[in-house]
PDB file of C-alpha atoms and ligand atoms in Angstrom:
ATOM      1  CA  MET A  20      73.199 -65.139  -5.819  1.00 97.00           C
ATOM      2  CA  ASP A  21      71.528 -69.193  -5.454  1.00 98.00           C
ATOM      3  CA  LEU A  22      74.472 -71.220  -4.278  1.00 98.00           C
ATOM      4  CA  GLU A  23      74.179 -73.090  -8.011  1.00 98.00           C
ATOM      5  CA  SER A  24      75.503 -69.869  -9.992  1.00 98.00           C
ATOM      6  CA  ILE A  25      77.835 -69.341  -6.433  1.00 98.00           C
ATOM      7  CA  LEU A  26      79.684 -73.051  -7.703  1.00 98.00           C
ATOM      8  CA  PHE A  27      79.018 -72.525 -11.183  1.00 98.00           C
ATOM      9  CA  LYS A  28      81.161 -68.585 -11.615  1.00 97.00           C
ATOM     10  CA  GLN A  29      83.691 -70.082  -9.121  1.00 98.00           C
ATOM     11  CA  GLY A  30      84.363 -72.889 -12.074  1.00 98.00           C
ATOM     12  CA  PHE A  31      83.467 -75.765 -10.316  1.00 98.00           C
ATOM     13  CA  GLY A  32      81.608 -77.719 -13.358  1.00 97.00           C
ATOM     14  CA  SER A  33      78.133 -77.327 -15.417  1.00 97.00           C
ATOM     15  CA  ARG A  34      75.249 -76.175 -13.816  1.00 98.00           C
ATOM     16  CA  ARG A  35      74.246 -79.438 -13.389  1.00 98.00           C
ATOM     17  CA  GLN A  36      77.335 -80.468 -11.856  1.00 98.00           C
ATOM     18  CA  CYS A  37      77.619 -77.643  -9.118  1.00 98.00           C
ATOM     19  CA  ARG A  38      73.974 -78.945  -8.635  1.00 98.00           C
ATOM     20  CA  ALA A  39      74.584 -82.332  -7.575  1.00 98.00           C
ATOM     21  CA  LEU A  40      78.091 -81.215  -5.621  1.00 98.00           C
ATOM     22  CA  ILE A  41      75.068 -79.444  -3.579  1.00 98.00           C
ATOM     23  CA  ALA A  42      73.064 -82.081  -3.169  1.00 98.00           C
ATOM     24  CA  GLU A  43      75.561 -84.415  -2.328  1.00 98.00           C
ATOM     25  CA  GLY A  44      76.004 -82.557   0.527  1.00 98.00           C
ATOM     26  CA  ARG A  45      79.963 -81.280  -0.231  1.00 98.00           C
ATOM     27  CA  VAL A  46      79.159 -78.303   0.178  1.00 98.00           C
ATOM     28  CA  ALA A  47      79.216 -76.016   3.157  1.00 98.00           C
ATOM     29  CA  LEU A  48      78.998 -72.652   4.340  1.00 97.00           C
ATOM     30  CA  GLY A  49      79.989 -71.198   7.758  1.00 92.00           C
ATOM     31  CA  GLY A  50      81.141 -74.646   8.693  1.00 92.00           C
ATOM     32  CA  THR A  51      77.338 -75.593   7.401  1.00 96.00           C
ATOM     33  CA  VAL A  52      76.633 -77.430   5.326  1.00 98.00           C
ATOM     34  CA  CYS A  53      73.840 -76.480   2.790  1.00 98.00           C
ATOM     35  CA  THR A  54      71.957 -78.885   0.367  1.00 98.00           C
ATOM     36  CA  ASP A  55      69.544 -76.365  -1.364  1.00 98.00           C
ATOM     37  CA  ALA A  56      70.791 -74.813  -4.742  1.00 98.00           C
ATOM     38  CA  ASP A  57      68.430 -72.300  -4.441  1.00 98.00           C
ATOM     39  CA  ALA A  58      69.611 -70.748  -1.406  1.00 97.00           C
ATOM     40  CA  ASP A  59      71.051 -67.296  -1.615  1.00 97.00           C
ATOM     41  CA  PHE A  60      73.936 -65.465  -0.196  1.00 97.00           C
ATOM     42  CA  SER A  61      75.479 -62.417  -0.567  1.00 97.00           C
ATOM     43  CA  VAL A  62      79.002 -62.936  -2.372  1.00 97.00           C
ATOM     44  CA  ASP A  63      80.765 -59.902  -0.838  1.00 96.00           C
ATOM     45  CA  ASP A  64      83.298 -61.728   0.689  1.00 93.00           C
ATOM     46  CA  LEU A  65      81.915 -65.062   1.192  1.00 97.00           C
ATOM     47  CA  ALA A  66      83.603 -68.152   2.071  1.00 97.00           C
ATOM     48  CA  PHE A  67      82.857 -71.512   1.216  1.00 98.00           C
ATOM     49  CA  GLU A  68      83.703 -74.742   1.281  1.00 98.00           C
ATOM     50  CA  VAL A  69      84.089 -78.035  -1.316  1.00 98.00           C
ATOM     51  CA  ASP A  70      84.362 -81.844   0.117  1.00 97.00           C
ATOM     52  CA  GLY A  71      86.424 -79.394   3.161  1.00 95.00           C
ATOM     53  CA  THR A  72      88.444 -77.080   1.183  1.00 96.00           C
ATOM     54  CA  SER A  73      87.590 -72.945   2.093  1.00 96.00           C
ATOM     55  CA  TRP A  74      87.131 -70.734  -1.024  1.00 97.00           C
ATOM     56  CA  ARG A  75      86.562 -67.624  -0.834  1.00 97.00           C
ATOM     57  CA  TYR A  76      84.163 -66.313  -4.026  1.00 98.00           C
ATOM     58  CA  ARG A  77      86.003 -63.792  -6.560  1.00 97.00           C
ATOM     59  CA  GLU A  78      84.560 -61.863  -9.243  1.00 96.00           C
ATOM     60  CA  ARG A  79      87.710 -61.980 -10.824  1.00 97.00           C
ATOM     61  CA  ALA A  80      90.575 -64.471 -10.235  1.00 97.00           C
ATOM     62  CA  TYR A  81      94.071 -63.112 -10.545  1.00 98.00           C
ATOM     63  CA  LEU A  82      97.122 -65.038  -8.745  1.00 98.00           C
ATOM     64  CA  MET A  83     100.524 -65.802  -9.337  1.00 98.00           C
ATOM     65  CA  LEU A  84     102.474 -69.138  -9.912  1.00 98.00           C
ATOM     66  CA  ASN A  85     106.206 -70.027  -9.368  1.00 98.00           C
ATOM     67  CA  LYS A  86     106.831 -71.733 -12.929  1.00 98.00           C
ATOM     68  CA  PRO A  87     108.833 -74.769 -12.074  1.00 98.00           C
ATOM     69  CA  ALA A  88     110.673 -76.375 -15.891  1.00 98.00           C
ATOM     70  CA  GLY A  89     109.375 -78.756 -18.131  1.00 97.00           C
ATOM     71  CA  TYR A  90     105.943 -76.965 -18.099  1.00 98.00           C
ATOM     72  CA  GLU A  91     103.744 -75.713 -20.798  1.00 97.00           C
ATOM     73  CA  CYS A  92     101.683 -72.223 -20.645  1.00 97.00           C
ATOM     74  CA  SER A  93      99.491 -74.038 -23.440  1.00 94.00           C
ATOM     75  CA  ARG A  94      96.222 -75.627 -22.046  1.00 93.00           C
ATOM     76  CA  GLU A  95      96.818 -78.168 -24.549  1.00 91.00           C
ATOM     77  CA  PRO A  96     100.768 -78.414 -24.209  1.00 89.00           C
ATOM     78  CA  GLN A  97     102.786 -80.670 -27.302  1.00 87.00           C
ATOM     79  CA  HIS A  98     105.467 -82.063 -25.468  1.00 90.00           C
ATOM     80  CA  HIS A  99     105.496 -81.067 -21.697  1.00 93.00           C
ATOM     81  CA  LEU A 100     102.721 -81.153 -18.712  1.00 96.00           C
ATOM     82  CA  SER A 101     100.793 -78.143 -19.039  1.00 97.00           C
ATOM     83  CA  VAL A 102     101.427 -74.817 -15.988  1.00 98.00           C
ATOM     84  CA  PHE A 103      97.295 -75.330 -15.264  1.00 98.00           C
ATOM     85  CA  SER A 104      97.909 -78.856 -14.197  1.00 97.00           C
ATOM     86  CA  LEU A 105      99.662 -77.376 -11.402  1.00 98.00           C
ATOM     87  CA  LEU A 106      96.367 -75.181 -10.076  1.00 98.00           C
ATOM     88  CA  PRO A 107      93.076 -76.404  -8.923  1.00 97.00           C
ATOM     89  CA  ALA A 108      90.889 -77.708 -11.536  1.00 95.00           C
ATOM     90  CA  GLN A 109      88.184 -74.830 -11.321  1.00 97.00           C
ATOM     91  CA  LEU A 110      90.472 -72.401 -11.847  1.00 98.00           C
ATOM     92  CA  PRO A 111      91.156 -73.007 -15.167  1.00 97.00           C
ATOM     93  CA  THR A 112      87.208 -74.058 -15.756  1.00 96.00           C
ATOM     94  CA  ARG A 113      86.212 -70.487 -15.280  1.00 97.00           C
ATOM     95  CA  GLY A 114      88.353 -69.469 -17.736  1.00 97.00           C
ATOM     96  CA  VAL A 115      92.155 -68.879 -16.139  1.00 98.00           C
ATOM     97  CA  GLN A 116      94.777 -67.875 -18.604  1.00 97.00           C
ATOM     98  CA  CYS A 117      98.206 -66.972 -18.399  1.00 97.00           C
ATOM     99  CA  VAL A 118      99.277 -63.309 -18.741  1.00 97.00           C
ATOM    100  CA  GLY A 119     101.872 -63.907 -21.322  1.00 94.00           C
ATOM    101  CA  ARG A 120     104.134 -67.086 -21.617  1.00 95.00           C
ATOM    102  CA  LEU A 121     107.386 -68.544 -20.187  1.00 97.00           C
ATOM    103  CA  ASP A 122     109.078 -70.739 -22.450  1.00 97.00           C
ATOM    104  CA  GLU A 123     109.257 -74.536 -21.388  1.00 97.00           C
ATOM    105  CA  ASP A 124     112.186 -74.395 -19.095  1.00 98.00           C
ATOM    106  CA  THR A 125     112.240 -70.855 -17.846  1.00 98.00           C
ATOM    107  CA  THR A 126     110.917 -70.583 -14.714  1.00 98.00           C
ATOM    108  CA  GLY A 127     109.283 -68.109 -11.978  1.00 98.00           C
ATOM    109  CA  LEU A 128     107.109 -65.396 -11.469  1.00 98.00           C
ATOM    110  CA  LEU A 129     103.921 -65.817 -13.672  1.00 98.00           C
ATOM    111  CA  LEU A 130     100.431 -64.553 -13.843  1.00 98.00           C
ATOM    112  CA  LEU A 131      97.856 -65.824 -14.302  1.00 98.00           C
ATOM    113  CA  SER A 132      93.771 -64.416 -14.622  1.00 98.00           C
ATOM    114  CA  ASP A 133      90.339 -64.594 -16.341  1.00 97.00           C
ATOM    115  CA  ASP A 134      90.127 -60.975 -16.411  1.00 97.00           C
ATOM    116  CA  GLY A 135      90.576 -60.239 -20.190  1.00 96.00           C
ATOM    117  CA  GLN A 136      91.451 -56.423 -19.795  1.00 95.00           C
ATOM    118  CA  PHE A 137      93.829 -57.054 -17.291  1.00 95.00           C
ATOM    119  CA  VAL A 138      95.621 -60.134 -19.427  1.00 96.00           C
ATOM    120  CA  HIS A 139      95.509 -58.106 -22.287  1.00 94.00           C
ATOM    121  CA  ALA A 140      96.507 -54.596 -20.863  1.00 93.00           C
ATOM    122  CA  TYR A 141     100.116 -56.418 -19.014  1.00 92.00           C
ATOM    123  CA  THR A 142     100.773 -58.454 -22.398  1.00 91.00           C
ATOM    124  CA  SER A 143     100.184 -55.374 -24.316  1.00 87.00           C
ATOM    125  CA  PRO A 144     103.129 -54.137 -26.260  1.00 82.00           C
ATOM    126  CA  LYS A 145     101.696 -50.749 -25.777  1.00 84.00           C
ATOM    127  CA  ARG A 146     102.135 -50.629 -21.924  1.00 87.00           C
ATOM    128  CA  LYS A 147     105.629 -51.152 -21.563  1.00 90.00           C
ATOM    129  CA  VAL A 148     105.426 -53.655 -18.298  1.00 93.00           C
ATOM    130  CA  PRO A 149     109.027 -53.709 -17.196  1.00 95.00           C
ATOM    131  CA  LYS A 150     109.948 -57.919 -16.577  1.00 97.00           C
ATOM    132  CA  THR A 151     113.190 -58.487 -14.694  1.00 98.00           C
ATOM    133  CA  TYR A 152     115.064 -62.292 -15.256  1.00 98.00           C
ATOM    134  CA  LEU A 153     117.702 -63.486 -13.836  1.00 98.00           C
ATOM    135  CA  ALA A 154     119.639 -65.455 -16.551  1.00 98.00           C
ATOM    136  CA  THR A 155     122.312 -68.498 -16.003  1.00 98.00           C
ATOM    137  CA  THR A 156     124.887 -68.106 -18.818  1.00 98.00           C
ATOM    138  CA  ARG A 157     127.096 -70.417 -20.976  1.00 98.00           C
ATOM    139  CA  HIS A 158     130.205 -67.663 -20.925  1.00 98.00           C
ATOM    140  CA  GLU A 159     131.834 -65.722 -18.671  1.00 98.00           C
ATOM    141  CA  LEU A 160     130.103 -62.186 -19.055  1.00 98.00           C
ATOM    142  CA  ASP A 161     131.889 -59.138 -19.990  1.00 97.00           C
ATOM    143  CA  ASP A 162     131.502 -55.172 -20.263  1.00 97.00           C
ATOM    144  CA  ARG A 163     130.852 -55.537 -24.240  1.00 97.00           C
ATOM    145  CA  GLN A 164     128.093 -57.821 -23.747  1.00 98.00           C
ATOM    146  CA  LEU A 165     126.563 -56.178 -21.331  1.00 98.00           C
ATOM    147  CA  GLN A 166     126.544 -52.849 -23.210  1.00 98.00           C
ATOM    148  CA  ALA A 167     125.347 -54.246 -26.516  1.00 98.00           C
ATOM    149  CA  LEU A 168     122.519 -55.548 -24.749  1.00 98.00           C
ATOM    150  CA  ARG A 169     122.305 -51.371 -22.843  1.00 98.00           C
ATOM    151  CA  ASP A 170     122.635 -50.018 -26.413  1.00 98.00           C
ATOM    152  CA  GLY A 171     120.237 -52.581 -28.361  1.00 98.00           C
ATOM    153  CA  VAL A 172     120.646 -55.939 -30.311  1.00 98.00           C
ATOM    154  CA  LEU A 173     118.747 -56.946 -34.086  1.00 96.00           C
ATOM    155  CA  LEU A 174     117.144 -59.718 -33.476  1.00 95.00           C
ATOM    156  CA  HIS A 175     116.011 -61.742 -36.744  1.00 91.00           C
ATOM    157  CA  GLY A 176     112.905 -60.768 -37.904  1.00 89.00           C
ATOM    158  CA  GLU A 177     112.950 -57.100 -36.223  1.00 92.00           C
ATOM    159  CA  ASN A 178     112.929 -54.200 -38.235  1.00 92.00           C
ATOM    160  CA  ALA A 179     115.200 -52.232 -35.172  1.00 94.00           C
ATOM    161  CA  PRO A 180     117.089 -52.945 -32.791  1.00 96.00           C
ATOM    162  CA  ILE A 181     116.270 -53.978 -28.974  1.00 97.00           C
ATOM    163  CA  ALA A 182     117.678 -52.756 -26.124  1.00 98.00           C
ATOM    164  CA  ALA A 183     117.239 -53.937 -22.345  1.00 98.00           C
ATOM    165  CA  ALA A 184     115.257 -51.355 -20.125  1.00 98.00           C
ATOM    166  CA  ALA A 185     118.853 -52.233 -17.704  1.00 98.00           C
ATOM    167  CA  VAL A 186     121.177 -54.923 -17.257  1.00 98.00           C
ATOM    168  CA  SER A 187     123.564 -55.748 -13.952  1.00 97.00           C
ATOM    169  CA  MET A 188     125.597 -58.209 -13.463  1.00 97.00           C
ATOM    170  CA  ARG A 189     124.856 -60.718 -10.496  1.00 97.00           C
ATOM    171  CA  GLY A 190     127.760 -63.197 -10.534  1.00 97.00           C
ATOM    172  CA  GLU A 191     130.505 -64.246 -13.498  1.00 98.00           C
ATOM    173  CA  ARG A 192     127.658 -66.075 -15.647  1.00 98.00           C
ATOM    174  CA  LEU A 193     124.855 -64.546 -13.984  1.00 98.00           C
ATOM    175  CA  LEU A 194     123.329 -62.118 -15.424  1.00 98.00           C
ATOM    176  CA  GLU A 195     119.981 -59.268 -14.748  1.00 98.00           C
ATOM    177  CA  ILE A 196     118.175 -58.324 -17.395  1.00 98.00           C
ATOM    178  CA  THR A 197     114.760 -55.801 -17.084  1.00 98.00           C
ATOM    179  CA  VAL A 198     113.092 -55.777 -21.391  1.00 97.00           C
ATOM    180  CA  ASN A 199     109.574 -53.846 -21.694  1.00 95.00           C
ATOM    181  CA  GLU A 200     109.002 -56.067 -24.566  1.00 94.00           C
ATOM    182  CA  GLY A 201     107.501 -59.588 -24.580  1.00 92.00           C
ATOM    183  CA  LYS A 202     108.599 -60.784 -27.771  1.00 93.00           C
ATOM    184  CA  TYR A 203     109.446 -64.571 -28.425  1.00 93.00           C
ATOM    185  CA  HIS A 204     111.980 -65.762 -26.391  1.00 96.00           C
ATOM    186  CA  GLN A 205     113.415 -62.528 -26.012  1.00 97.00           C
ATOM    187  CA  VAL A 206     115.859 -62.736 -23.380  1.00 98.00           C
ATOM    188  CA  LYS A 207     117.368 -65.876 -24.985  1.00 98.00           C
ATOM    189  CA  ARG A 208     117.657 -64.359 -28.455  1.00 98.00           C
ATOM    190  CA  MET A 209     119.608 -61.290 -26.967  1.00 98.00           C
ATOM    191  CA  ILE A 210     121.544 -62.817 -24.875  1.00 98.00           C
ATOM    192  CA  ALA A 211     122.642 -64.519 -28.043  1.00 98.00           C
ATOM    193  CA  ALA A 212     123.151 -61.723 -30.310  1.00 97.00           C
ATOM    194  CA  ALA A 213     125.352 -59.903 -27.202  1.00 98.00           C
ATOM    195  CA  GLY A 214     128.002 -62.762 -28.434  1.00 97.00           C
ATOM    196  CA  ASN A 215     126.699 -64.755 -24.955  1.00 98.00           C
ATOM    197  CA  ARG A 216     124.077 -68.295 -24.550  1.00 98.00           C
ATOM    198  CA  CYS A 217     121.487 -68.439 -22.037  1.00 98.00           C
ATOM    199  CA  GLU A 218     121.185 -71.296 -20.108  1.00 98.00           C
ATOM    200  CA  ALA A 219     118.463 -71.036 -17.935  1.00 98.00           C
ATOM    201  CA  LEU A 220     116.200 -68.167 -17.397  1.00 98.00           C
ATOM    202  CA  HIS A 221     113.998 -67.103 -14.032  1.00 98.00           C
ATOM    203  CA  ARG A 222     111.416 -64.315 -13.922  1.00 98.00           C
ATOM    204  CA  GLU A 223     111.680 -62.252 -10.869  1.00 98.00           C
ATOM    205  CA  ARG A 224     109.839 -59.714 -11.136  1.00 96.00           C
ATOM    206  CA  ILE A 225     106.960 -57.737 -12.787  1.00 96.00           C
ATOM    207  CA  GLY A 226     106.650 -54.264 -12.620  1.00 93.00           C
ATOM    208  CA  SER A 227     107.464 -53.817  -8.827  1.00 93.00           C
ATOM    209  CA  LEU A 228     106.047 -57.197  -7.898  1.00 96.00           C
ATOM    210  CA  ALA A 229     108.633 -60.034  -6.932  1.00 97.00           C
ATOM    211  CA  LEU A 230     108.037 -63.373  -7.224  1.00 97.00           C
ATOM    212  CA  PRO A 231     107.821 -64.012  -2.921  1.00 97.00           C
ATOM    213  CA  PRO A 232     110.550 -66.677  -1.610  1.00 96.00           C
ATOM    214  CA  ALA A 233     108.421 -68.315   0.503  1.00 97.00           C
ATOM    215  CA  LEU A 234     106.304 -69.488  -2.841  1.00 98.00           C
ATOM    216  CA  ALA A 235     107.990 -72.516  -3.983  1.00 98.00           C
ATOM    217  CA  PRO A 236     108.319 -73.987  -7.227  1.00 98.00           C
ATOM    218  CA  GLY A 237     105.430 -75.609  -8.587  1.00 98.00           C
ATOM    219  CA  ALA A 238     103.292 -73.670  -5.713  1.00 98.00           C
ATOM    220  CA  TRP A 239     100.433 -70.352  -6.549  1.00 98.00           C
ATOM    221  CA  GLN A 240      99.288 -67.831  -5.005  1.00 98.00           C
ATOM    222  CA  TRP A 241      95.946 -65.068  -5.045  1.00 98.00           C
ATOM    223  CA  LEU A 242      97.456 -62.026  -6.110  1.00 97.00           C
ATOM    224  CA  ASP A 243      96.226 -59.879  -3.453  1.00 94.00           C
ATOM    225  CA  GLU A 244      95.673 -56.277  -3.093  1.00 93.00           C
ATOM    226  CA  ALA A 245      99.560 -54.998  -3.074  1.00 93.00           C
ATOM    227  CA  ALA A 246     100.239 -57.367  -5.209  1.00 95.00           C
ATOM    228  CA  LEU A 247      97.836 -55.635  -7.990  1.00 93.00           C
ATOM    229  CA  GLN A 248      98.908 -52.329  -6.653  1.00 90.00           C
ATOM    230  CA  ALA A 249     102.798 -53.288  -7.538  1.00 90.00           C
ATOM    231  CA  LEU A 250     101.992 -54.536 -10.476  1.00 89.00           C
ATOM    232  CA  ARG A 251     100.867 -50.960 -11.707  1.00 80.00           C
ATOM    233  CA  ALA A 252     103.549 -49.232  -9.565  1.00 72.00           C
TER     234      ALA A 252
HETATM  235  N1  URA B  14     112.175 -64.347 -22.633  1.00 79.69           N
HETATM  236  C1  URA B  14     112.713 -65.581 -23.343  1.00 79.69           C
HETATM  237  O1  URA B  14     113.582 -66.076 -24.346  1.00 79.69           O
HETATM  238  N2  URA B  14     111.943 -66.710 -22.731  1.00 79.69           N
HETATM  239  C2  URA B  14     111.061 -66.520 -21.565  1.00 79.69           C
HETATM  240  O2  URA B  14     110.454 -67.452 -21.618  1.00 79.69           O
HETATM  241  C3  URA B  14     110.675 -65.113 -21.208  1.00 79.69           C
HETATM  242  C4  URA B  14     110.960 -64.260 -22.158  1.00 79.69           C
END
């Protein structure tokens, strides 16, 4: 593939902007600057540098972000910053989108991708992907509330009760809850319907993929093969 197309497909701007980047000597391969936009390279495992930052050619982008509070999962946020402002510009440019949404005040594991099929598969209500959250509640939890969440609670606008796939107490006001759906404010509404109130919400896991403890709030990383495998498990 020619160098201009490589940069273009990876989201480094319009074709014109990519040609300019190359002409300005800002793109290197194997430590050698290449100023020829038409030079051909095999994209298999191709590593390249733009302005000194290393990238690997990826046909599709799959990543996870440790979402901090105060960010919206939207390209055009209304009241807060966008989670996309935490990513290098070429990722939103190449069409990376959120795989489902977390509320502005929810923290933790957020997946992003430019693979439409992947985004659809992990947001489709048909595919019951378990998502595990840690919820801090205003009031002390009790067995009655936990049982209500296990049995199912009727949320406003729904015609059948929704049950948590799993619930357990991790502290007097700390609830671990797994849900298979992804309805609007679902966990907060379920906790309210069970007679408590969610004061803070953190997503720890999607499928068997856990947020890595070393991934700081606001930081992101590529999903490697093992992570993608954990999602499928
Ligand atoms: N449930 C919620 O209530 N909010 C989220 O952000 C995610 C799940």
